[in-house]
Coordinates of C-alpha atoms in Angstrom, one line a residue:
X24 CA 174.9 -6.4 190.7
X25 CA 172.2 -7.8 192.9
X26 CA 172.7 -11.5 193.9
X27 CA 169.6 -13.5 194.9
X28 CA 170.3 -15.2 198.2
X29 CA 167.2 -17.4 197.7
X30 CA 168.5 -18.5 194.3
X31 CA 171.9 -19.4 195.6
X32 CA 170.5 -21.2 198.6
X33 CA 168.0 -23.3 196.7
X34 CA 170.4 -24.1 193.9
X35 CA 173.1 -25.0 196.4
X36 CA 170.9 -27.4 198.3
X37 CA 169.6 -29.0 195.1
X38 CA 173.2 -29.6 193.9
X39 CA 174.2 -31.1 197.2
X40 CA 171.2 -33.4 197.1
X41 CA 172.1 -34.5 193.6
X42 CA 175.7 -35.1 194.6
X43 CA 174.5 -37.4 197.4
X44 CA 172.0 -39.2 195.2
X45 CA 174.5 -39.6 192.4
X46 CA 177.0 -41.1 194.8
X47 CA 174.4 -43.6 196.0
X48 CA 173.5 -44.6 192.5
X49 CA 177.0 -45.2 191.5
X50 CA 177.7 -47.2 194.6
X51 CA 174.8 -49.4 193.5
X52 CA 176.2 -49.5 189.9
X53 CA 173.2 -47.6 188.6
X54 CA 172.7 -44.6 186.5
X55 CA 171.7 -41.6 188.6
X56 CA 169.1 -40.4 186.1
X57 CA 166.0 -41.9 187.8
X58 CA 167.0 -40.3 191.1
X59 CA 167.5 -37.0 189.5
X60 CA 164.1 -37.3 187.9
X61 CA 162.5 -38.1 191.3
X62 CA 164.2 -35.1 192.8
X63 CA 162.6 -32.9 190.3
X64 CA 159.2 -34.5 191.0
X65 CA 159.6 -33.9 194.7
X66 CA 160.5 -30.2 194.1
X67 CA 157.9 -29.6 191.3
X68 CA 154.4 -28.1 191.2
X69 CA 152.1 -29.3 193.9
X70 CA 154.9 -30.6 196.1
X71 CA 155.7 -29.6 199.7
X72 CA 159.2 -28.4 198.7
X73 CA 158.8 -25.8 195.9
X74 CA 161.9 -24.0 194.6
X75 CA 160.5 -20.8 193.2
X76 CA 163.8 -19.0 193.0
X77 CA 165.8 -21.8 191.3
X78 CA 162.9 -23.0 189.1
X79 CA 163.6 -20.6 186.2
X80 CA 167.3 -21.3 186.3
X81 CA 166.7 -25.0 186.2
X82 CA 164.4 -24.7 183.2
X83 CA 166.9 -22.5 181.3
X84 CA 169.7 -24.8 182.3
X85 CA 167.8 -27.8 181.0
X86 CA 167.9 -26.4 177.5
X87 CA 171.7 -26.2 177.7
X88 CA 171.8 -29.7 179.2
X89 CA 170.2 -31.4 176.3
X90 CA 172.4 -29.5 173.9
X91 CA 175.6 -30.6 175.7
X92 CA 174.5 -34.2 176.0
X93 CA 173.9 -34.5 172.3
X94 CA 177.1 -32.5 171.4
X95 CA 179.1 -35.0 173.5
X96 CA 177.4 -37.9 171.9
X97 CA 178.2 -36.5 168.4
X98 CA 181.8 -36.2 169.2
X99 CA 182.0 -40.0 169.5
X100 CA 181.2 -40.5 165.8
X101 CA 182.0 -39.3 162.3
X102 CA 179.4 -37.7 160.1
X103 CA 180.2 -40.0 157.1
X104 CA 179.7 -43.2 159.0
X105 CA 176.6 -41.9 160.8
X106 CA 175.0 -40.7 157.6
X107 CA 175.4 -44.1 156.1
X108 CA 173.9 -45.7 159.2
X109 CA 170.9 -43.4 159.0
X110 CA 170.2 -44.3 155.4
X111 CA 170.4 -47.9 156.3
X112 CA 167.9 -47.5 159.1
X113 CA 165.0 -45.8 157.3
X114 CA 163.0 -49.0 157.5
X115 CA 163.7 -49.0 161.3
X116 CA 162.3 -45.5 161.5
X117 CA 159.1 -46.7 159.7
X118 CA 158.7 -49.6 162.1
X119 CA 159.3 -47.2 165.0
X120 CA 156.6 -44.8 163.8
X121 CA 154.0 -47.4 163.2
X122 CA 154.6 -49.4 166.4
X123 CA 154.8 -46.5 168.8
X124 CA 152.5 -43.8 167.5
X125 CA 149.6 -46.3 167.0
X126 CA 149.1 -47.1 170.8
X127 CA 148.8 -43.4 171.6
X128 CA 146.3 -42.8 168.8
X129 CA 144.3 -45.8 169.9
X130 CA 144.4 -44.6 173.5
X131 CA 143.2 -41.2 172.5
X132 CA 140.3 -42.6 170.5
X133 CA 139.3 -44.8 173.4
X134 CA 139.3 -41.8 175.7
X135 CA 137.1 -39.9 173.3
X136 CA 139.6 -37.2 172.5
X137 CA 139.2 -35.0 169.4
X138 CA 141.4 -35.5 166.3
X139 CA 144.1 -33.0 167.2
X140 CA 144.4 -34.4 170.8
X141 CA 144.7 -37.9 169.3
X142 CA 147.5 -36.7 167.1
X143 CA 149.2 -35.1 170.1
X144 CA 149.0 -38.3 172.2
X145 CA 150.3 -40.4 169.3
X146 CA 153.3 -38.1 169.0
X147 CA 153.9 -38.3 172.8
X148 CA 154.1 -42.1 172.7
X149 CA 156.2 -42.2 169.6
X150 CA 159.2 -40.1 170.5
X151 CA 162.0 -41.3 172.8
X152 CA 164.1 -39.1 174.9
X153 CA 167.4 -38.3 173.2
X154 CA 168.7 -36.6 176.4
X155 CA 168.0 -39.5 178.8
X156 CA 169.3 -42.1 176.3
X157 CA 172.4 -40.1 175.5
X158 CA 173.3 -40.0 179.2
X159 CA 172.5 -43.7 179.7
X160 CA 174.8 -44.7 176.9
X161 CA 177.6 -42.8 178.4
X162 CA 176.9 -43.9 182.0
X163 CA 176.7 -47.5 181.1
X164 CA 179.8 -47.3 178.8
X165 CA 177.9 -48.5 175.7
X166 CA 179.0 -45.8 173.2
X167 CA 181.3 -48.3 171.5
X168 CA 178.8 -51.1 171.4
X169 CA 177.8 -52.5 168.1
X170 CA 174.1 -51.7 168.7
X171 CA 174.7 -48.0 169.5
X172 CA 174.7 -46.7 165.9
X173 CA 171.3 -48.3 165.3
X174 CA 169.9 -46.7 168.5
X175 CA 171.3 -43.3 167.5
X176 CA 170.0 -43.6 164.0
X177 CA 166.5 -44.3 165.3
X178 CA 166.8 -41.3 167.6
X179 CA 167.9 -38.8 165.0
X180 CA 165.3 -40.0 162.5
X181 CA 162.7 -39.5 165.2
X182 CA 163.9 -36.0 165.7
X183 CA 163.7 -35.4 161.9
X184 CA 160.1 -36.7 162.1
X185 CA 159.4 -34.2 164.8
X186 CA 160.6 -31.4 162.5
X187 CA 157.6 -32.3 160.3
X188 CA 155.2 -33.2 163.1
X189 CA 155.6 -30.2 165.4
X190 CA 154.7 -27.4 162.9
X191 CA 151.6 -29.4 161.9
X192 CA 150.5 -29.9 165.5
X193 CA 151.2 -26.2 166.4
X194 CA 149.1 -25.0 163.5
X195 CA 146.2 -27.3 164.2
X196 CA 146.2 -26.5 167.9
X197 CA 146.0 -22.8 167.2
X198 CA 142.9 -23.4 164.9
X199 CA 144.7 -23.3 161.5
X200 CA 143.8 -25.4 158.5
X201 CA 145.3 -28.6 157.2
X202 CA 146.8 -26.8 154.2
X203 CA 148.5 -24.3 156.5
X204 CA 149.8 -27.2 158.5
X205 CA 151.1 -28.9 155.4
X206 CA 152.9 -25.8 154.2
X207 CA 154.6 -25.4 157.6
X208 CA 155.7 -29.0 157.5
X209 CA 157.2 -28.7 154.0
X210 CA 159.1 -25.6 155.0
X211 CA 160.5 -27.2 158.2
X212 CA 161.4 -30.5 156.5
X213 CA 163.2 -28.6 153.7
X214 CA 165.1 -26.5 156.1
X215 CA 166.2 -29.6 158.1
X216 CA 167.3 -31.5 155.0
X217 CA 169.3 -28.4 153.8
X218 CA 170.9 -28.1 157.2
X219 CA 172.0 -31.8 157.2
X220 CA 173.3 -31.6 153.7
X221 CA 175.3 -28.5 154.6
X222 CA 176.7 -30.2 157.6
X223 CA 177.7 -33.3 155.5
X224 CA 179.2 -31.3 152.7
X225 CA 181.0 -28.4 154.5
X226 CA 180.9 -29.5 158.2
X227 CA 184.6 -30.2 158.2
X228 CA 185.2 -26.4 158.3
X229 CA 183.6 -26.4 161.7
X230 CA 186.3 -28.7 163.0
X231 CA 188.9 -26.3 161.7
X232 CA 187.2 -23.3 163.4
X233 CA 187.0 -25.1 166.7
X234 CA 190.5 -26.5 166.8
X235 CA 193.0 -24.6 169.1
X236 CA 195.8 -25.8 171.3
X237 CA 194.4 -23.9 174.3
X238 CA 191.6 -25.8 176.1
X239 CA 189.8 -22.6 177.1
X240 CA 189.7 -21.4 173.5
X241 CA 188.6 -24.9 172.3
X242 CA 185.7 -24.9 174.8
X243 CA 184.5 -21.4 174.1
X244 CA 184.6 -21.9 170.3
X245 CA 182.9 -25.2 170.4
X246 CA 180.1 -24.1 172.8
X247 CA 179.6 -20.9 170.9
X248 CA 179.2 -22.6 167.6
X249 CA 177.0 -25.3 169.1
X250 CA 174.6 -22.9 170.8
X251 CA 174.2 -20.9 167.6
X252 CA 173.5 -24.0 165.5
X253 CA 171.1 -25.3 168.1
X254 CA 169.3 -22.0 168.1
X255 CA 169.0 -22.1 164.3
X256 CA 167.7 -25.6 164.5
X257 CA 165.0 -24.6 166.9
X258 CA 164.1 -21.6 164.7
X259 CA 163.3 -23.9 161.8
X260 CA 161.2 -26.2 164.0
X261 CA 163.9 -28.8 164.2
X262 CA 165.5 -30.0 167.4
X263 CA 168.3 -28.1 169.2
X264 CA 169.5 -31.6 170.1
X265 CA 169.9 -32.5 166.4
X266 CA 171.8 -29.3 165.7
X267 CA 174.2 -30.0 168.6
X268 CA 174.6 -33.6 167.5
X269 CA 175.5 -32.5 164.0
X270 CA 178.1 -30.1 165.3
X271 CA 179.7 -32.9 167.3
X272 CA 179.8 -35.1 164.2
X273 CA 181.8 -32.5 162.3
X274 CA 184.6 -32.4 164.9
X275 CA 186.9 -35.4 164.4
X276 CA 190.3 -36.8 165.4
X277 CA 192.4 -35.5 168.2
X278 CA 190.2 -32.3 168.4
X279 CA 187.1 -34.4 169.1
X280 CA 188.9 -36.3 171.9
X281 CA 190.1 -33.1 173.6
X282 CA 186.7 -31.4 173.1
X283 CA 184.9 -34.3 174.8
X284 CA 187.3 -33.9 177.8
X285 CA 187.0 -30.2 178.2
X286 CA 183.1 -30.1 178.1
X287 CA 182.7 -33.3 180.3
X288 CA 182.2 -31.5 183.6
X289 CA 180.0 -28.9 182.2
X290 CA 177.9 -31.5 180.4
X291 CA 177.4 -33.5 183.6
X292 CA 176.3 -30.4 185.5
X293 CA 173.7 -29.3 183.0
X294 CA 172.6 -32.8 182.3
X295 CA 171.7 -33.2 185.9
X296 CA 169.8 -29.9 185.7
X297 CA 168.0 -31.2 182.6
X298 CA 166.7 -34.4 184.4
X299 CA 165.6 -32.4 187.4
X300 CA 163.7 -30.0 185.1
X301 CA 161.8 -32.9 183.6
X302 CA 160.6 -33.9 187.1
X303 CA 159.8 -30.2 187.8
X304 CA 157.4 -30.1 184.8
X305 CA 155.2 -32.8 186.4
X306 CA 152.5 -31.7 189.0
X307 CA 152.6 -34.5 191.6
X308 CA 149.1 -33.7 192.7
X309 CA 147.6 -34.6 189.2
X310 CA 149.3 -38.0 188.9
X311 CA 147.1 -40.4 191.1
X312 CA 143.9 -40.3 189.0
X313 CA 145.6 -40.9 185.7
X314 CA 148.4 -43.2 186.9
X315 CA 146.7 -46.6 186.1
X316 CA 146.0 -45.5 182.5
X317 CA 149.5 -44.0 182.2
X318 CA 151.2 -47.2 183.5
X319 CA 149.1 -49.4 181.1
X320 CA 150.1 -47.1 178.1
X321 CA 153.7 -47.2 179.3
X322 CA 153.8 -51.0 179.4
X323 CA 152.4 -51.2 175.9
X324 CA 154.7 -48.6 174.4
X325 CA 157.7 -49.8 176.4
X326 CA 157.2 -53.2 174.7
X327 CA 156.8 -51.7 171.2
X328 CA 160.0 -49.7 171.7
X329 CA 161.8 -52.9 172.6
X330 CA 160.6 -54.4 169.4
X331 CA 161.8 -51.3 167.5
X332 CA 165.2 -51.4 169.0
X333 CA 165.6 -55.2 168.4
X334 CA 164.6 -54.8 164.8
X335 CA 167.0 -51.8 164.2
X336 CA 169.9 -53.7 165.8
X337 CA 169.2 -56.8 163.8
X338 CA 169.6 -54.8 160.6
X339 CA 173.2 -54.3 161.7
X340 CA 173.8 -58.0 162.4
X341 CA 174.0 -57.4 166.2
X342 CA 173.7 -60.5 168.4
X343 CA 170.9 -61.3 170.8
X344 CA 172.3 -59.5 173.8
X345 CA 173.0 -56.4 171.8
X346 CA 169.5 -56.4 170.3
X347 CA 168.1 -56.6 173.8
X348 CA 170.2 -53.6 174.9
X349 CA 169.1 -51.6 171.9
X350 CA 165.4 -52.3 172.6
X351 CA 165.7 -51.4 176.3
X352 CA 167.7 -48.2 175.5
X353 CA 164.8 -46.7 173.5
X354 CA 162.2 -47.0 176.2
X355 CA 162.6 -43.7 177.9
X356 CA 160.4 -40.8 177.0
X357 CA 161.1 -37.2 178.0
X358 CA 161.6 -33.7 176.6
X359 CA 159.7 -33.9 173.3
X360 CA 156.6 -35.5 174.8
X361 CA 156.5 -32.6 177.3
X362 CA 156.8 -30.1 174.5
X363 CA 154.0 -31.8 172.6
X364 CA 151.7 -31.8 175.7
X365 CA 152.6 -28.1 176.3
X366 CA 151.2 -27.4 172.8
X367 CA 148.1 -29.5 173.1
X368 CA 147.2 -29.4 176.8
X369 CA 144.3 -26.9 176.2
X370 CA 142.5 -29.4 174.0
X371 CA 141.3 -31.7 176.7
X372 CA 141.6 -31.6 180.5
X373 CA 142.8 -35.2 180.9
X374 CA 145.6 -34.9 178.2
X375 CA 148.2 -33.0 180.3
X376 CA 148.2 -35.1 183.4
X377 CA 148.0 -38.3 181.5
X378 CA 151.0 -37.6 179.3
X379 CA 152.9 -36.1 182.3
X380 CA 152.4 -39.3 184.3
X381 CA 153.2 -41.5 181.2
X382 CA 156.4 -39.6 180.5
X383 CA 157.5 -39.8 184.1
X384 CA 156.9 -43.5 184.4
X385 CA 159.0 -44.3 181.3
X386 CA 161.6 -41.7 182.2
X387 CA 162.3 -43.5 185.5
X388 CA 161.6 -47.1 184.4
X389 CA 163.5 -46.8 181.1
X390 CA 167.0 -46.2 182.7
X391 CA 166.4 -49.0 185.2
X392 CA 165.4 -51.5 182.6
X393 CA 168.3 -50.5 180.4
X394 CA 170.8 -50.9 183.2
X395 CA 169.8 -54.5 183.8
X396 CA 169.2 -55.6 180.2
X397 CA 171.8 -57.5 178.2
X398 CA 174.8 -56.6 180.2
X399 CA 177.0 -57.8 183.1
X400 CA 177.1 -55.5 186.1
X401 CA 179.5 -52.6 185.6
X402 CA 180.4 -49.6 187.8
X403 CA 179.2 -46.5 186.1
X404 CA 181.3 -43.4 186.0

């Protein structure tokens, strides 16, 4: 078997750099996520330090990273409690959609974009980053906080909305008709609802399949089932992250605690790869011309996300500090916005660099704002 020396060298140097940056961040009691994102930007397209051999591995590893992040998050909760929380937060999802899609739509209209491009930009400003937020909640030790179920409910409901949105956008971008888009939306939404109902009704069998006294067997079974479910979720135009999260919810009790422990190191490794890959997707050379507009849009939609989070947390009776934390936690944008722009970039030349700059600004600023909002200094793990 041929081993690529270039791949090993590039990947090794990247991991060493991430280790140094992660240690620096933790010494400063910060999450390392912004530094990982900046590393990806420095190594991405248009930079002076490209990583052609490791690039493909990082992009594939990013898919595994988002799955592991949401699996670990799901292991912290039970499906019954979380389902009740989601039903309670349907009004929060409506507020989220109106407040955060509208700025993107208005910006697209002011820029003179066509209807499909306006729809794409609205989606990019609407959807928060499940991957970044999941990592932040763990890094800042907020998983047990009272506002966290509200934040997670908003995120999962956003992902369900994406199950309806992405098929519509894909059909329209390819030149299809509105009735074809509506049909694709109905099929995707129906499949997602069926998958969630199946998980709620029979998901406990997954926990039985996963359970095993040997840690290696536990890890292999859990990861195997999670990746299969994540793949099926992607196939029906849902999110792989939602599929992984649902698997985590079905594993409870002592098995959930052990499962979280055995996948922790693997999750941290691929999560770091995921954040680097987000930075890699941004061409640093295209940022300067669109940066002022991207920052302005980021400021507006960062504020609307704060309002969304505060409203969602208030529905759970959370205090002022908790509402502030919930609002800040939702600011970060990431993987879904990049997917959206990948679909719609051909529609208008300004769309791809604008959204790339916008996503990067909030992917870096969101974790920093979250760290210093509503909490006393803590040393992250």
